[in-house]
Coordinates of N, CA and C in Angstrom, one line a residue:
F1 N 8.8 8.3 -2.0 CA 8.5 9.0 -0.7 C 7.1 9.3 -0.5
M2 N 6.5 9.1 0.7 CA 5.1 9.4 0.9 C 5.0 10.3 2.2
P3 N 4.1 11.3 2.1 CA 3.9 12.1 3.3 C 3.5 11.3 4.5
I4 N 4.0 11.7 5.7 CA 3.7 10.9 6.9 C 2.2 10.8 7.2
S5 N 1.4 11.8 6.8 CA 0.0 11.7 7.0 C -0.6 10.6 6.2
V6 N -0.1 10.4 5.0 CA -0.7 9.4 4.1 C -0.3 8.0 4.6
V7 N 0.9 7.9 5.2 CA 1.4 6.6 5.7 C 0.5 6.3 6.9
V8 N 0.2 7.3 7.8 CA -0.6 7.0 9.0 C -2.0 6.6 8.6
V9 N -2.6 7.3 7.6 CA -4.0 6.9 7.2 C -4.0 5.5 6.6
S10 N -2.9 5.2 5.8 CA -2.9 3.9 5.2 C -2.8 2.8 6.3
Q11 N -2.0 3.1 7.3 CA -1.8 2.1 8.4 C -3.1 1.9 9.1
M12 N -3.8 3.0 9.3 CA -5.1 3.0 10.1 C -6.1 2.2 9.2
D13 N -6.1 2.4 7.9 CA -7.0 1.7 7.0 C -6.6 0.2 7.1
F14 N -5.3 -0.1 7.0 CA -4.9 -1.5 7.0 C -5.3 -2.2 8.3
L15 N -5.1 -1.5 9.4 CA -5.5 -2.1 10.7 C -7.0 -2.3 10.8
K16 N -7.8 -1.4 10.2 CA -9.2 -1.4 10.2 C -9.7 -2.7 9.4
W17 N -9.1 -2.9 8.3 CA -9.5 -4.0 7.4 C -9.1 -5.3 8.1
C18 N -7.9 -5.3 8.7 CA -7.3 -6.6 9.3 C -8.1 -6.9 10.6
G19 N -8.5 -5.8 11.3 CA -9.2 -6.0 12.6 C -10.6 -6.3 12.4

């Protein structure tokens, strides 16, 4: 289980690297 904030930051980082 991961805190929602960590998931959001991870997704933002993922989109930043992909974009």
